[in-house]
Amino acid sequence: MDISYPPETETFRTEVRAFLAETLPPEWKGIGALDEDSAWAFARDWRRLLAERRYLSLTWPEQYGGRGLSKLHQVVLMEELALAGVPFGLPQDTFGVKMLANTLLRWGTEEQKSHFLPRILSGEDTWCQGYSEPDAGSDLASLRTRAVPEGEEWVIDGQKVWTSGAHHCDRIFVLARTNPDASKHRGISFLLVPLDQPGVEVRPFRMMSGQLHFNEVFFNGARTRADLVVGGVDNGWTVAQSLLGVERGEEAATNPILFKAEVERLVELARLHGKDQDPVVRQRIAWCWSKVEIMRYLGYRILTGWLNGADPGPETSIAKLYWSEYHTEVTDLAMDIMGLHGQVPVGRPPLRTYRTDDPGAANSSGSWSTTYLIARSGTIYAGTSQVQRNILAEKVLGLPREPRI
């Protein structure tokens, strides 16, 4: 494995660093250092700058507003943004820019790409993901939401759950069963659906951290145009699997950066609470540091396959299981260090509702205690730890499949 970068990407890294030096305020510490209102205002302005520089669409073809650069250029960009403590757009850009746009570039018709890609880039359309259902989370192919053709439209009935940010969005990409007679993986289609219409109800629900992030979405006779199927009717499972592999390379590069910054905050937290000389605390911090270093090299391995065009394999399950289980341990340690102080949240909670707090965040009980609660959800979303272990047991170790009901 060669973990060095070729000259052309290092030239691009120089460009990105110059852009950051030119645009970020003096004495910038990271978006986590801002109060909530200032952070959101910064994020909105920052997204506009990224779009203008075509950083949001770095790997898209030029005809759709991109720069036509490589996946490795995208990784370099994400590394530098993470190191600088700035976001890649707004939270819903994960679904619009990263997931849907790349899916349209691979599977969409020319009409779909020409219409939706500019609107995604400008932020005119905001998207969420309609995958999980009450009885079809980890076993997603068991979904029951149905779409039936009627004239020039699809009529959709069913329910989605854990839909991130749906209460802030105007569109959703939905997996729905379009052929009830086919096997469960073969009768699903990938539909683009407007949320602002009769027959759609979005219900936010509050997380145990107190934040509003997830939603239930109910479809009762909702409609979308017949031509808004991506990848062909009944081919949605294949399209969905390709979408799930989109973030592998970027996460492999940026997760270790964010988790390392978190460990550095943890060391400072131990100093603040007079625990930096406690031998047990020091041993646990050393364990966290070693885990992040292992995560970095695991990231290089995943990144290598991703850049070479390999399909998602067991290493993605290893990575998901690894970082999510690790994060419960490091946040446990933070709560132990704070002791009773951790039971009284003081200071701004994280802006994000997944993984670490933002770079530059204060070492406060409000930050760490909320991150501690968020870390528990990391072992559930994007495939539970139990499901990841089953995948590794069956595909890597060759153990018998778990009995199916």
mmCIF file of C-alpha atoms in Angstrom:
data_model
loop_
_atom_site.group_PDB
_atom_site.id
_atom_site.type_symbol
_atom_site.label_atom_id
_atom_site.label_comp_id
_atom_site.label_asym_id
_atom_site.label_seq_id
_atom_site.Cartn_x
_atom_site.Cartn_y
_atom_site.Cartn_z
ATOM 1 C CA MET A 1 0.000 0.000 0.000
ATOM 2 C CA ASP A 2 1.338 3.414 -1.010
ATOM 3 C CA ILE A 3 -0.026 6.087 1.327
ATOM 4 C CA SER A 4 1.669 8.980 -0.466
ATOM 5 C CA TYR A 5 -0.227 11.322 -2.787
ATOM 6 C CA PRO A 6 0.704 11.993 -6.434
ATOM 7 C CA PRO A 7 2.009 15.469 -7.413
ATOM 8 C CA GLU A 8 -1.207 16.592 -9.103
ATOM 9 C CA THR A 9 -3.241 16.117 -5.921
ATOM 10 C CA GLU A 10 -0.604 17.855 -3.810
ATOM 11 C CA THR A 11 -0.872 20.823 -6.187
ATOM 12 C CA PHE A 12 -4.608 20.795 -5.586
ATOM 13 C CA ARG A 13 -3.998 20.605 -1.826
ATOM 14 C CA THR A 14 -1.971 23.805 -2.111
ATOM 15 C CA GLU A 15 -4.903 25.423 -3.914
ATOM 16 C CA VAL A 16 -7.359 24.392 -1.177
ATOM 17 C CA ARG A 17 -5.072 25.630 1.598
ATOM 18 C CA ALA A 18 -4.712 28.975 -0.157
ATOM 19 C CA PHE A 19 -8.513 29.218 -0.448
ATOM 20 C CA LEU A 20 -8.905 28.486 3.263
ATOM 21 C CA ALA A 21 -6.241 31.037 4.227
ATOM 22 C CA GLU A 22 -7.900 33.634 2.016
ATOM 23 C CA THR A 23 -11.488 33.151 3.201
ATOM 24 C CA LEU A 24 -11.415 32.063 6.860
ATOM 25 C CA PRO A 25 -11.391 34.781 9.542
ATOM 26 C CA PRO A 26 -8.158 35.510 11.444
ATOM 27 C CA GLU A 27 -7.595 33.316 14.502
ATOM 28 C CA TRP A 28 -10.101 30.771 13.178
ATOM 29 C CA LYS A 29 -10.508 27.859 15.626
ATOM 30 C CA GLY A 30 -13.201 25.836 13.875
ATOM 31 C CA ILE A 31 -16.956 26.081 13.481
ATOM 32 C CA GLY A 32 -17.408 24.398 16.856
ATOM 33 C CA ALA A 33 -16.066 27.531 18.545
ATOM 34 C CA LEU A 34 -19.030 29.636 17.321
ATOM 35 C CA ASP A 35 -22.344 30.034 19.092
ATOM 36 C CA GLU A 36 -25.293 28.279 17.478
ATOM 37 C CA ASP A 37 -26.690 31.220 15.491
ATOM 38 C CA SER A 38 -23.262 32.293 14.266
ATOM 39 C CA ALA A 39 -22.371 28.721 13.314
ATOM 40 C CA TRP A 40 -25.459 28.289 11.146
ATOM 41 C CA ALA A 41 -24.925 31.687 9.518
ATOM 42 C CA PHE A 42 -21.310 30.766 8.794
ATOM 43 C CA ALA A 43 -22.313 27.356 7.403
ATOM 44 C CA ARG A 44 -24.800 28.905 4.976
ATOM 45 C CA ASP A 45 -22.272 31.457 3.701
ATOM 46 C CA TRP A 46 -19.563 28.793 3.575
ATOM 47 C CA ARG A 47 -21.730 26.513 1.448
ATOM 48 C CA ARG A 48 -22.226 29.339 -1.042
ATOM 49 C CA LEU A 49 -18.454 29.836 -1.311
ATOM 50 C CA LEU A 50 -17.856 26.106 -1.829
ATOM 51 C CA ALA A 51 -20.499 26.023 -4.557
ATOM 52 C CA GLU A 52 -19.035 29.075 -6.305
ATOM 53 C CA ARG A 53 -15.556 27.484 -6.322
ATOM 54 C CA ARG A 54 -17.114 24.228 -7.567
ATOM 55 C CA TYR A 55 -15.760 22.388 -4.537
ATOM 56 C CA LEU A 56 -19.209 20.928 -3.810
ATOM 57 C CA SER A 57 -19.230 19.441 -7.326
ATOM 58 C CA LEU A 58 -15.524 18.724 -7.619
ATOM 59 C CA THR A 59 -15.805 15.327 -9.339
ATOM 60 C CA TRP A 60 -18.915 16.069 -11.430
ATOM 61 C CA PRO A 61 -18.458 16.496 -15.197
ATOM 62 C CA GLU A 62 -18.026 20.122 -16.228
ATOM 63 C CA GLN A 63 -21.257 20.060 -18.227
ATOM 64 C CA TYR A 64 -23.189 19.717 -14.957
ATOM 65 C CA GLY A 65 -21.291 22.424 -13.083
ATOM 66 C CA GLY A 66 -18.383 20.340 -11.797
ATOM 67 C CA ARG A 67 -14.630 20.376 -12.289
ATOM 68 C CA GLY A 68 -14.206 16.826 -13.539
ATOM 69 C CA LEU A 69 -11.480 15.980 -11.011
ATOM 70 C CA SER A 70 -10.740 12.560 -9.517
ATOM 71 C CA LYS A 71 -11.928 10.798 -6.377
ATOM 72 C CA LEU A 72 -8.506 11.372 -4.856
ATOM 73 C CA HIS A 73 -8.896 15.133 -5.340
ATOM 74 C CA GLN A 74 -12.199 14.816 -3.448
ATOM 75 C CA VAL A 75 -10.416 13.016 -0.614
ATOM 76 C CA VAL A 76 -7.767 15.747 -0.433
ATOM 77 C CA LEU A 77 -10.499 18.402 -0.256
ATOM 78 C CA MET A 78 -12.306 16.579 2.558
ATOM 79 C CA GLU A 79 -9.050 16.126 4.495
ATOM 80 C CA GLU A 80 -8.232 19.831 4.321
ATOM 81 C CA LEU A 81 -11.751 20.914 5.270
ATOM 82 C CA ALA A 82 -11.684 18.569 8.272
ATOM 83 C CA LEU A 83 -8.260 19.817 9.370
ATOM 84 C CA ALA A 84 -9.446 23.428 9.052
ATOM 85 C CA GLY A 85 -12.580 22.738 11.097
ATOM 86 C CA VAL A 86 -15.059 23.743 8.387
ATOM 87 C CA PRO A 87 -18.016 21.736 7.052
ATOM 88 C CA PHE A 88 -18.670 20.374 3.585
ATOM 89 C CA GLY A 89 -21.858 22.345 3.034
ATOM 90 C CA LEU A 90 -24.974 21.999 5.185
ATOM 91 C CA PRO A 91 -26.184 18.774 6.875
ATOM 92 C CA GLN A 92 -28.655 17.846 4.108
ATOM 93 C CA ASP A 93 -25.861 18.066 1.508
ATOM 94 C CA THR A 94 -24.877 14.589 2.672
ATOM 95 C CA PHE A 95 -28.049 13.350 0.993
ATOM 96 C CA GLY A 96 -28.280 15.786 -1.921
ATOM 97 C CA VAL A 97 -24.698 16.524 -2.987
ATOM 98 C CA LYS A 98 -22.945 13.362 -1.851
ATOM 99 C CA MET A 99 -25.553 10.641 -2.204
ATOM 100 C CA LEU A 100 -28.199 11.600 -4.741
ATOM 101 C CA ALA A 101 -26.029 13.630 -7.117
ATOM 102 C CA ASN A 102 -23.493 10.826 -7.474
ATOM 103 C CA THR A 103 -26.311 8.319 -7.907
ATOM 104 C CA LEU A 104 -27.863 10.424 -10.667
ATOM 105 C CA LEU A 105 -24.497 10.733 -12.403
ATOM 106 C CA ARG A 106 -24.249 6.940 -12.501
ATOM 107 C CA TRP A 107 -27.873 5.898 -13.009
ATOM 108 C CA GLY A 108 -29.939 8.946 -13.985
ATOM 109 C CA THR A 109 -31.352 9.812 -17.387
ATOM 110 C CA GLU A 110 -30.034 12.879 -19.160
ATOM 111 C CA GLU A 111 -33.260 14.704 -18.324
ATOM 112 C CA GLN A 112 -32.941 13.827 -14.633
ATOM 113 C CA LYS A 113 -29.304 14.970 -14.479
ATOM 114 C CA SER A 114 -29.909 18.199 -16.391
ATOM 115 C CA HIS A 115 -32.868 19.135 -14.183
ATOM 116 C CA PHE A 116 -31.806 18.068 -10.695
ATOM 117 C CA LEU A 117 -28.017 18.497 -10.548
ATOM 118 C CA PRO A 118 -28.019 22.318 -10.911
ATOM 119 C CA ARG A 119 -30.804 22.576 -8.307
ATOM 120 C CA ILE A 120 -28.867 20.369 -5.882
ATOM 121 C CA LEU A 121 -25.723 22.430 -6.364
ATOM 122 C CA SER A 122 -27.504 25.752 -5.843
ATOM 123 C CA GLY A 123 -29.378 24.458 -2.790
ATOM 124 C CA GLU A 124 -32.728 25.129 -4.424
ATOM 125 C CA ASP A 125 -33.694 21.497 -3.771
ATOM 126 C CA THR A 126 -32.968 19.933 -0.378
ATOM 127 C CA TRP A 127 -33.150 16.147 -0.127
ATOM 128 C CA CYS A 128 -33.563 13.441 2.489
ATOM 129 C CA GLN A 129 -33.345 9.655 2.303
ATOM 130 C CA GLY A 130 -36.437 7.422 2.480
ATOM 131 C CA TYR A 131 -35.025 3.951 3.166
ATOM 132 C CA SER A 132 -35.748 2.530 6.644
ATOM 133 C CA GLU A 133 -39.230 1.474 7.768
ATOM 134 C CA PRO A 134 -40.593 0.296 11.134
ATOM 135 C CA ASP A 135 -40.209 -3.365 10.079
ATOM 136 C CA ALA A 136 -37.426 -2.928 7.529
ATOM 137 C CA GLY A 137 -34.336 -1.323 9.006
ATOM 138 C CA SER A 138 -31.352 -3.620 8.912
ATOM 139 C CA ASP A 139 -33.282 -5.988 6.612
ATOM 140 C CA LEU A 140 -34.076 -3.181 4.214
ATOM 141 C CA ALA A 141 -35.252 -5.449 1.390
ATOM 142 C CA SER A 142 -38.305 -6.323 3.510
ATOM 143 C CA LEU A 143 -39.725 -2.829 3.006
ATOM 144 C CA ARG A 144 -43.490 -2.526 2.473
ATOM 145 C CA THR A 145 -43.938 0.985 1.089
ATOM 146 C CA ARG A 146 -45.612 0.475 -2.293
ATOM 147 C CA ALA A 147 -45.756 2.492 -5.485
ATOM 148 C CA VAL A 148 -48.445 1.691 -8.071
ATOM 149 C CA PRO A 149 -48.516 3.183 -11.587
ATOM 150 C CA GLU A 150 -51.553 5.288 -12.369
ATOM 151 C CA GLY A 151 -51.532 7.115 -15.692
ATOM 152 C CA GLU A 152 -48.397 9.269 -15.874
ATOM 153 C CA GLU A 153 -47.692 9.007 -12.132
ATOM 154 C CA TRP A 154 -46.745 6.664 -9.319
ATOM 155 C CA VAL A 155 -49.081 6.550 -6.320
ATOM 156 C CA ILE A 156 -47.195 5.830 -3.080
ATOM 157 C CA ASP A 157 -48.486 4.401 0.203
ATOM 158 C CA GLY A 158 -46.437 3.434 3.239
ATOM 159 C CA GLN A 159 -44.206 4.745 5.996
ATOM 160 C CA LYS A 160 -40.527 5.598 6.433
ATOM 161 C CA VAL A 161 -38.742 6.164 9.746
ATOM 162 C CA TRP A 162 -35.389 7.555 10.990
ATOM 163 C CA THR A 163 -35.524 9.993 8.071
ATOM 164 C CA SER A 164 -32.786 12.488 8.893
ATOM 165 C CA GLY A 165 -33.690 16.145 8.412
ATOM 166 C CA ALA A 166 -36.963 15.507 6.562
ATOM 167 C CA HIS A 167 -38.618 18.396 8.411
ATOM 168 C CA HIS A 168 -36.157 20.760 6.682
ATOM 169 C CA CYS A 169 -36.428 19.270 3.172
ATOM 170 C CA ASP A 170 -38.653 19.634 0.147
ATOM 171 C CA ARG A 171 -37.793 16.345 -1.616
ATOM 172 C CA ILE A 172 -37.047 12.730 -0.723
ATOM 173 C CA PHE A 173 -35.601 9.775 -2.628
ATOM 174 C CA VAL A 174 -37.654 6.727 -1.736
ATOM 175 C CA LEU A 175 -37.249 2.976 -2.044
ATOM 176 C CA ALA A 176 -40.682 1.523 -2.759
ATOM 177 C CA ARG A 177 -41.959 -1.892 -3.812
ATOM 178 C CA THR A 178 -43.218 -1.695 -7.391
ATOM 179 C CA ASN A 179 -43.522 -5.426 -8.122
ATOM 180 C CA PRO A 180 -45.060 -7.375 -5.231
ATOM 181 C CA ASP A 181 -44.751 -10.654 -7.156
ATOM 182 C CA ALA A 182 -40.955 -10.448 -7.541
ATOM 183 C CA SER A 183 -38.453 -11.636 -4.926
ATOM 184 C CA LYS A 184 -37.924 -9.060 -2.227
ATOM 185 C CA HIS A 185 -34.668 -7.694 -3.698
ATOM 186 C CA ARG A 186 -35.957 -7.525 -7.286
ATOM 187 C CA GLY A 187 -39.269 -5.719 -7.006
ATOM 188 C CA ILE A 188 -38.026 -2.372 -5.609
ATOM 189 C CA SER A 189 -37.676 0.972 -7.404
ATOM 190 C CA PHE A 190 -35.794 4.178 -6.536
ATOM 191 C CA LEU A 191 -38.226 7.130 -6.804
ATOM 192 C CA LEU A 192 -37.763 10.902 -6.540
ATOM 193 C CA VAL A 193 -40.705 12.354 -4.625
ATOM 194 C CA PRO A 194 -41.741 15.911 -3.650
ATOM 195 C CA LEU A 195 -42.533 16.240 0.059
ATOM 196 C CA ASP A 196 -44.670 19.370 -0.190
ATOM 197 C CA GLN A 197 -47.881 17.744 -1.444
ATOM 198 C CA PRO A 198 -51.143 16.290 -0.149
ATOM 199 C CA GLY A 199 -50.658 12.696 0.958
ATOM 200 C CA VAL A 200 -47.298 13.276 2.708
ATOM 201 C CA GLU A 201 -46.976 13.866 6.442
ATOM 202 C CA VAL A 202 -43.628 14.480 8.175
ATOM 203 C CA ARG A 203 -43.489 13.960 11.952
ATOM 204 C CA PRO A 204 -40.251 14.902 13.750
ATOM 205 C CA PHE A 205 -39.420 13.141 16.992
ATOM 206 C CA ARG A 206 -37.035 14.196 19.720
ATOM 207 C CA MET A 207 -33.841 12.272 20.439
ATOM 208 C CA MET A 208 -32.727 11.504 23.988
ATOM 209 C CA SER A 209 -30.132 14.270 23.549
ATOM 210 C CA GLY A 210 -33.041 16.714 23.226
ATOM 211 C CA GLN A 211 -32.373 17.420 19.549
ATOM 212 C CA LEU A 212 -34.804 17.175 16.643
ATOM 213 C CA HIS A 213 -33.184 15.299 13.795
ATOM 214 C CA PHE A 214 -35.072 12.125 12.873
ATOM 215 C CA ASN A 215 -38.571 11.930 11.412
ATOM 216 C CA GLU A 216 -41.353 9.591 10.447
ATOM 217 C CA VAL A 217 -42.659 10.157 6.932
ATOM 218 C CA PHE A 218 -46.128 8.853 6.006
ATOM 219 C CA PHE A 219 -47.286 8.413 2.397
ATOM 220 C CA ASN A 220 -51.025 8.187 1.845
ATOM 221 C CA GLY A 221 -51.717 8.455 -1.861
ATOM 222 C CA ALA A 222 -48.649 10.623 -2.473
ATOM 223 C CA ARG A 223 -47.685 11.063 -6.115
ATOM 224 C CA THR A 224 -44.632 11.521 -8.271
ATOM 225 C CA ARG A 225 -44.151 11.599 -12.027
ATOM 226 C CA ALA A 226 -43.715 8.296 -13.839
ATOM 227 C CA ASP A 227 -40.345 9.367 -15.255
ATOM 228 C CA LEU A 228 -38.822 10.063 -11.817
ATOM 229 C CA VAL A 229 -37.537 6.515 -11.389
ATOM 230 C CA VAL A 230 -33.742 6.345 -11.186
ATOM 231 C CA GLY A 231 -32.028 3.326 -12.742
ATOM 232 C CA GLY A 232 -35.165 1.707 -14.129
ATOM 233 C CA VAL A 233 -38.296 0.165 -12.649
ATOM 234 C CA ASP A 234 -37.650 -2.762 -10.251
ATOM 235 C CA ASN A 235 -33.891 -2.044 -10.254
ATOM 236 C CA GLY A 236 -33.927 0.041 -7.086
ATOM 237 C CA TRP A 237 -31.989 -2.407 -4.937
ATOM 238 C CA THR A 238 -28.953 -2.201 -7.215
ATOM 239 C CA VAL A 239 -29.198 1.596 -7.302
ATOM 240 C CA ALA A 240 -29.539 1.744 -3.504
ATOM 241 C CA GLN A 241 -26.457 -0.412 -2.960
ATOM 242 C CA SER A 242 -24.347 1.827 -5.183
ATOM 243 C CA LEU A 243 -25.553 4.875 -3.250
ATOM 244 C CA LEU A 244 -24.493 3.336 0.060
ATOM 245 C CA GLY A 245 -20.911 3.044 -1.227
ATOM 246 C CA VAL A 246 -20.591 6.720 -2.176
ATOM 247 C CA GLU A 247 -19.145 7.982 1.124
ATOM 248 C CA ARG A 248 -16.644 5.174 1.756
ATOM 249 C CA GLY A 249 -13.528 6.967 0.561
ATOM 250 C CA GLU A 250 -14.332 10.329 2.091
ATOM 251 C CA GLU A 251 -15.207 8.860 5.485
ATOM 252 C CA ALA A 252 -12.099 6.685 5.449
ATOM 253 C CA ALA A 253 -10.020 9.849 5.081
ATOM 254 C CA THR A 254 -11.900 12.225 7.391
ATOM 255 C CA ASN A 255 -13.096 10.019 10.269
ATOM 256 C CA PRO A 256 -9.554 9.532 11.675
ATOM 257 C CA ILE A 257 -8.948 13.307 11.529
ATOM 258 C CA LEU A 258 -12.098 14.126 13.475
ATOM 259 C CA PHE A 259 -11.629 11.327 16.004
ATOM 260 C CA LYS A 260 -7.982 12.313 16.578
ATOM 261 C CA ALA A 261 -9.038 15.916 17.256
ATOM 262 C CA GLU A 262 -11.562 14.527 19.746
ATOM 263 C CA VAL A 263 -8.847 12.572 21.588
ATOM 264 C CA GLU A 264 -6.766 15.741 21.814
ATOM 265 C CA ARG A 265 -9.776 17.489 23.390
ATOM 266 C CA LEU A 266 -10.074 14.533 25.776
ATOM 267 C CA VAL A 267 -6.460 15.005 26.952
ATOM 268 C CA GLU A 268 -7.202 18.660 27.667
ATOM 269 C CA LEU A 269 -10.420 17.659 29.476
ATOM 270 C CA ALA A 270 -8.383 15.404 31.779
ATOM 271 C CA ARG A 271 -6.073 18.336 32.553
ATOM 272 C CA LEU A 272 -9.011 20.655 33.253
ATOM 273 C CA HIS A 273 -10.427 18.179 35.797
ATOM 274 C CA GLY A 274 -7.060 17.281 37.383
ATOM 275 C CA LYS A 275 -7.155 13.700 36.062
ATOM 276 C CA ASP A 276 -4.185 13.875 33.667
ATOM 277 C CA GLN A 277 -1.865 12.154 36.183
ATOM 278 C CA ASP A 278 -4.352 9.425 37.122
ATOM 279 C CA PRO A 279 -2.722 6.189 35.878
ATOM 280 C CA VAL A 280 -6.035 4.556 34.951
ATOM 281 C CA VAL A 281 -7.214 7.611 33.021
ATOM 282 C CA ARG A 282 -3.839 7.856 31.267
ATOM 283 C CA GLN A 283 -4.050 4.196 30.269
ATOM 284 C CA ARG A 284 -7.557 4.634 28.890
ATOM 285 C CA ILE A 285 -6.531 7.738 26.927
ATOM 286 C CA ALA A 286 -3.576 5.812 25.473
ATOM 287 C CA TRP A 287 -6.001 3.068 24.417
ATOM 288 C CA CYS A 288 -8.163 5.675 22.645
ATOM 289 C CA TRP A 289 -5.140 7.149 20.868
ATOM 290 C CA SER A 290 -4.023 3.718 19.659
ATOM 291 C CA LYS A 291 -7.511 2.939 18.364
ATOM 292 C CA VAL A 292 -7.571 6.151 16.329
ATOM 293 C CA GLU A 293 -4.200 5.292 14.794
ATOM 294 C CA ILE A 294 -5.515 1.856 13.825
ATOM 295 C CA MET A 295 -8.574 3.592 12.377
ATOM 296 C CA ARG A 296 -6.272 5.734 10.232
ATOM 297 C CA TYR A 297 -4.571 2.735 8.638
ATOM 298 C CA LEU A 298 -7.858 0.914 8.209
ATOM 299 C CA GLY A 299 -8.993 4.065 6.433
ATOM 300 C CA TYR A 300 -6.044 3.864 4.042
ATOM 301 C CA ARG A 301 -6.976 0.288 3.206
ATOM 302 C CA ILE A 302 -10.593 1.201 2.445
ATOM 303 C CA LEU A 303 -9.486 4.282 0.558
ATOM 304 C CA THR A 304 -7.219 2.218 -1.682
ATOM 305 C CA GLY A 305 -10.059 -0.067 -2.744
ATOM 306 C CA TRP A 306 -12.449 2.845 -3.231
ATOM 307 C CA LEU A 307 -10.012 4.724 -5.460
ATOM 308 C CA ASN A 308 -9.482 1.567 -7.498
ATOM 309 C CA GLY A 309 -13.217 1.262 -8.126
ATOM 310 C CA ALA A 310 -13.789 -1.815 -5.951
ATOM 311 C CA ASP A 311 -17.337 -2.583 -4.867
ATOM 312 C CA PRO A 312 -18.108 -2.236 -1.143
ATOM 313 C CA GLY A 313 -16.814 -5.260 0.729
ATOM 314 C CA PRO A 314 -16.471 -6.569 4.294
ATOM 315 C CA GLU A 315 -13.965 -3.851 5.145
ATOM 316 C CA THR A 316 -16.830 -1.346 5.236
ATOM 317 C CA SER A 317 -18.529 -3.449 7.913
ATOM 318 C CA ILE A 318 -15.251 -3.611 9.829
ATOM 319 C CA ALA A 319 -14.923 0.182 9.689
ATOM 320 C CA LYS A 320 -18.536 0.881 10.717
ATOM 321 C CA LEU A 321 -18.345 -1.565 13.618
ATOM 322 C CA TYR A 322 -14.919 -0.266 14.641
ATOM 323 C CA TRP A 323 -15.563 3.467 14.837
ATOM 324 C CA SER A 324 -19.076 3.225 16.300
ATOM 325 C CA GLU A 325 -18.079 0.860 19.106
ATOM 326 C CA TYR A 326 -14.918 2.890 19.759
ATOM 327 C CA HIS A 327 -16.919 6.091 20.081
ATOM 328 C CA THR A 328 -19.007 4.721 22.933
ATOM 329 C CA GLU A 329 -15.775 3.984 24.834
ATOM 330 C CA VAL A 330 -14.141 7.386 24.354
ATOM 331 C CA THR A 331 -17.309 9.246 25.380
ATOM 332 C CA ASP A 332 -17.685 6.916 28.399
ATOM 333 C CA LEU A 333 -14.195 8.024 29.438
ATOM 334 C CA ALA A 334 -15.105 11.694 29.016
ATOM 335 C CA MET A 335 -18.106 11.250 31.314
ATOM 336 C CA ASP A 336 -15.944 9.431 33.892
ATOM 337 C CA ILE A 337 -13.388 12.255 33.809
ATOM 338 C CA MET A 338 -16.069 14.910 34.387
ATOM 339 C CA GLY A 339 -17.772 12.917 37.132
ATOM 340 C CA LEU A 340 -20.760 14.758 38.589
ATOM 341 C CA HIS A 341 -19.983 17.797 36.408
ATOM 342 C CA GLY A 342 -21.043 15.696 33.420
ATOM 343 C CA GLN A 343 -24.523 15.293 34.878
ATOM 344 C CA VAL A 344 -25.162 19.044 34.557
ATOM 345 C CA PRO A 345 -24.768 20.052 30.891
ATOM 346 C CA VAL A 346 -23.259 23.529 30.640
ATOM 347 C CA GLY A 347 -22.370 25.188 27.346
ATOM 348 C CA ARG A 348 -23.558 24.698 23.781
ATOM 349 C CA PRO A 349 -24.390 21.129 22.718
ATOM 350 C CA PRO A 350 -22.998 19.876 19.399
ATOM 351 C CA LEU A 351 -24.520 21.245 16.225
ATOM 352 C CA ARG A 352 -24.169 17.857 14.590
ATOM 353 C CA THR A 353 -26.206 14.823 15.600
ATOM 354 C CA TYR A 354 -23.686 12.197 14.543
ATOM 355 C CA ARG A 355 -20.103 11.240 15.406
ATOM 356 C CA THR A 356 -17.886 13.874 17.088
ATOM 357 C CA ASP A 357 -18.576 17.451 18.029
ATOM 358 C CA ASP A 358 -17.244 20.018 15.549
ATOM 359 C CA PRO A 359 -13.571 21.072 15.619
ATOM 360 C CA GLY A 360 -13.004 23.988 17.959
ATOM 361 C CA ALA A 361 -15.873 23.045 20.281
ATOM 362 C CA ALA A 362 -15.480 24.014 23.914
ATOM 363 C CA ASN A 363 -14.433 21.337 26.386
ATOM 364 C CA SER A 364 -17.752 21.679 28.178
ATOM 365 C CA SER A 365 -20.104 19.242 29.824
ATOM 366 C CA GLY A 366 -22.762 20.348 27.316
ATOM 367 C CA SER A 367 -20.568 19.221 24.439
ATOM 368 C CA TRP A 368 -19.361 15.938 25.904
ATOM 369 C CA SER A 369 -22.581 14.758 27.555
ATOM 370 C CA THR A 370 -24.573 15.257 24.343
ATOM 371 C CA THR A 371 -21.851 13.568 22.268
ATOM 372 C CA TYR A 372 -22.012 10.694 24.768
ATOM 373 C CA LEU A 373 -25.721 10.248 24.002
ATOM 374 C CA ILE A 374 -25.191 10.656 20.249
ATOM 375 C CA ALA A 375 -22.479 7.964 20.317
ATOM 376 C CA ARG A 376 -25.076 5.365 21.307
ATOM 377 C CA SER A 377 -26.991 5.995 18.093
ATOM 378 C CA GLY A 378 -23.797 5.407 16.099
ATOM 379 C CA THR A 379 -24.035 1.698 16.879
ATOM 380 C CA ILE A 380 -27.526 1.653 15.319
ATOM 381 C CA TYR A 381 -27.686 3.893 12.231
ATOM 382 C CA ALA A 382 -26.067 2.844 8.925
ATOM 383 C CA GLY A 383 -26.326 -0.804 10.015
ATOM 384 C CA THR A 384 -26.383 -1.946 13.642
ATOM 385 C CA SER A 385 -23.349 -3.492 15.288
ATOM 386 C CA GLN A 386 -25.192 -6.811 15.421
ATOM 387 C CA VAL A 387 -25.822 -6.744 11.674
ATOM 388 C CA GLN A 388 -22.194 -5.816 10.952
ATOM 389 C CA ARG A 389 -21.001 -8.754 13.066
ATOM 390 C CA ASN A 390 -23.324 -11.103 11.187
ATOM 391 C CA ILE A 391 -21.959 -9.842 7.845
ATOM 392 C CA LEU A 392 -18.377 -10.410 8.975
ATOM 393 C CA ALA A 393 -19.190 -13.819 10.446
ATOM 394 C CA GLU A 394 -20.830 -15.014 7.235
ATOM 395 C CA LYS A 395 -18.739 -13.313 4.534
ATOM 396 C CA VAL A 396 -15.289 -13.283 6.146
ATOM 397 C CA LEU A 397 -15.251 -16.179 8.603
ATOM 398 C CA GLY A 398 -17.553 -18.429 6.570
ATOM 399 C CA LEU A 399 -19.799 -19.240 9.506
ATOM 400 C CA PRO A 400 -23.346 -20.537 8.849
ATOM 401 C CA ARG A 401 -26.031 -17.994 8.169
ATOM 402 C CA GLU A 402 -28.189 -16.992 11.084
ATOM 403 C CA PRO A 403 -31.612 -18.702 10.915
ATOM 404 C CA ARG A 404 -34.189 -16.497 9.228
ATOM 405 C CA ILE A 405 -37.746 -16.150 10.514
#
